[in-house]
XYZ file of C-alpha atoms in Angstrom:
124
model
C -47.615 2.090 22.666
C -47.995 1.823 19.005
C -45.341 1.579 16.178
C -46.207 3.343 12.997
C -45.669 0.620 10.299
C -45.084 3.431 7.721
C -41.769 4.062 9.453
C -38.611 1.777 9.670
C -38.417 -1.190 12.021
C -36.153 -0.489 14.973
C -32.632 -1.410 14.243
C -32.876 -1.221 10.466
C -30.876 1.954 9.883
C -33.666 4.628 9.823
C -36.504 6.271 11.868
C -38.784 3.913 13.841
C -41.697 6.071 14.984
C -43.855 5.219 18.016
C -46.703 6.928 19.883
C -48.609 6.396 23.073
C -50.866 8.124 25.499
C -49.273 10.171 28.273
C -52.573 9.906 30.177
C -55.629 7.700 29.733
C -57.911 7.983 32.724
C -54.743 8.011 34.698
C -51.070 7.665 33.714
C -50.739 6.281 30.169
C -48.271 3.932 28.671
C -45.538 6.661 27.971
C -46.225 8.725 31.123
C -42.696 8.493 32.283
C -41.509 9.838 28.848
C -42.099 13.465 30.304
C -39.164 12.828 32.691
C -36.709 11.629 29.979
C -33.442 13.666 29.433
C -30.709 13.724 26.945
C -28.532 10.731 27.685
C -31.138 8.475 29.139
C -31.382 4.918 27.778
C -34.453 3.629 26.056
C -34.419 -0.177 25.429
C -36.518 -2.125 23.033
C -36.981 -5.927 22.830
C -37.406 -7.269 19.442
C -39.520 -10.377 18.484
C -36.569 -12.519 18.162
C -35.222 -11.375 21.491
C -32.957 -8.867 19.985
C -32.434 -6.105 22.672
C -31.787 -2.493 21.164
C -30.495 0.282 23.387
C -31.170 3.799 22.257
C -29.734 6.925 23.934
C -31.979 10.034 24.132
C -30.501 12.840 22.210
C -33.257 15.305 21.138
C -36.243 16.213 23.320
C -38.663 18.883 22.331
C -42.235 20.184 22.071
C -44.126 20.882 18.803
C -47.598 22.483 18.363
C -50.159 19.638 17.790
C -51.900 21.791 15.039
C -48.629 22.557 13.059
C -48.403 20.439 9.909
C -44.647 21.057 9.944
C -44.394 18.970 13.229
C -45.035 15.762 11.020
C -41.417 16.285 9.679
C -40.250 14.234 12.804
C -41.675 11.043 11.226
C -39.703 11.230 8.096
C -37.007 8.651 7.195
C -33.601 9.376 8.559
C -30.073 8.262 7.352
C -29.360 7.178 10.953
C -30.808 4.475 13.254
C -33.199 6.338 15.527
C -36.520 5.912 17.337
C -38.853 8.915 17.606
C -41.476 8.566 20.376
C -44.507 11.021 20.344
C -46.938 11.754 23.087
C -49.336 14.629 24.214
C -47.923 17.503 26.155
C -48.778 20.675 27.817
C -51.829 21.574 29.914
C -54.912 19.380 29.339
C -57.645 21.563 27.657
C -61.265 20.400 28.709
C -63.361 20.510 25.562
C -66.386 18.722 27.041
C -65.935 15.849 24.432
C -67.952 12.746 25.754
C -65.291 10.332 24.982
C -61.877 11.949 25.411
C -62.937 14.906 27.628
C -60.446 17.203 26.047
C -56.922 17.387 24.459
C -53.459 18.581 24.695
C -52.286 21.409 22.718
C -48.647 20.076 22.150
C -46.748 16.896 21.359
C -43.548 15.899 23.175
C -41.081 14.397 20.855
C -38.278 12.263 22.126
C -35.478 11.115 19.569
C -32.972 8.582 20.512
C -30.029 7.081 18.538
C -29.006 3.420 18.526
C -26.135 2.745 20.872
C -26.073 -1.051 21.166
C -27.688 -4.204 19.715
C -27.632 -7.607 21.642
C -28.856 -10.340 19.272
C -31.132 -13.002 20.795
C -30.384 -12.170 24.370
C -33.755 -12.866 25.779
C -36.469 -15.299 24.396
C -39.528 -13.357 22.954
C -41.796 -15.025 25.566
C -39.969 -13.659 28.512
């Protein structure tokens, strides 16, 4: 999963945006994201061991070709994470590297519910 460094860092009061592959020659890093529902917990572990718990509160699909869909990456006045992945039925394009594409993006937005500072060491 990738964090977009043009967005806020998690826990700093705005929108931290992440993206990952739903499939990549099998289930991808965010494959389970397709089963997330509103109210589910999403936990992040920061480099200093800070554990951030977010609660899913908005899950929707956008057209991958719609430039308006980029609005989900804008800064917010609330501490949220936005996770984006591919969605819809895979379309085989014959591309020699990727094989095809997904026509939609699944967007999961979650609000910060709890921060536990330094709960776990960064190395495990």
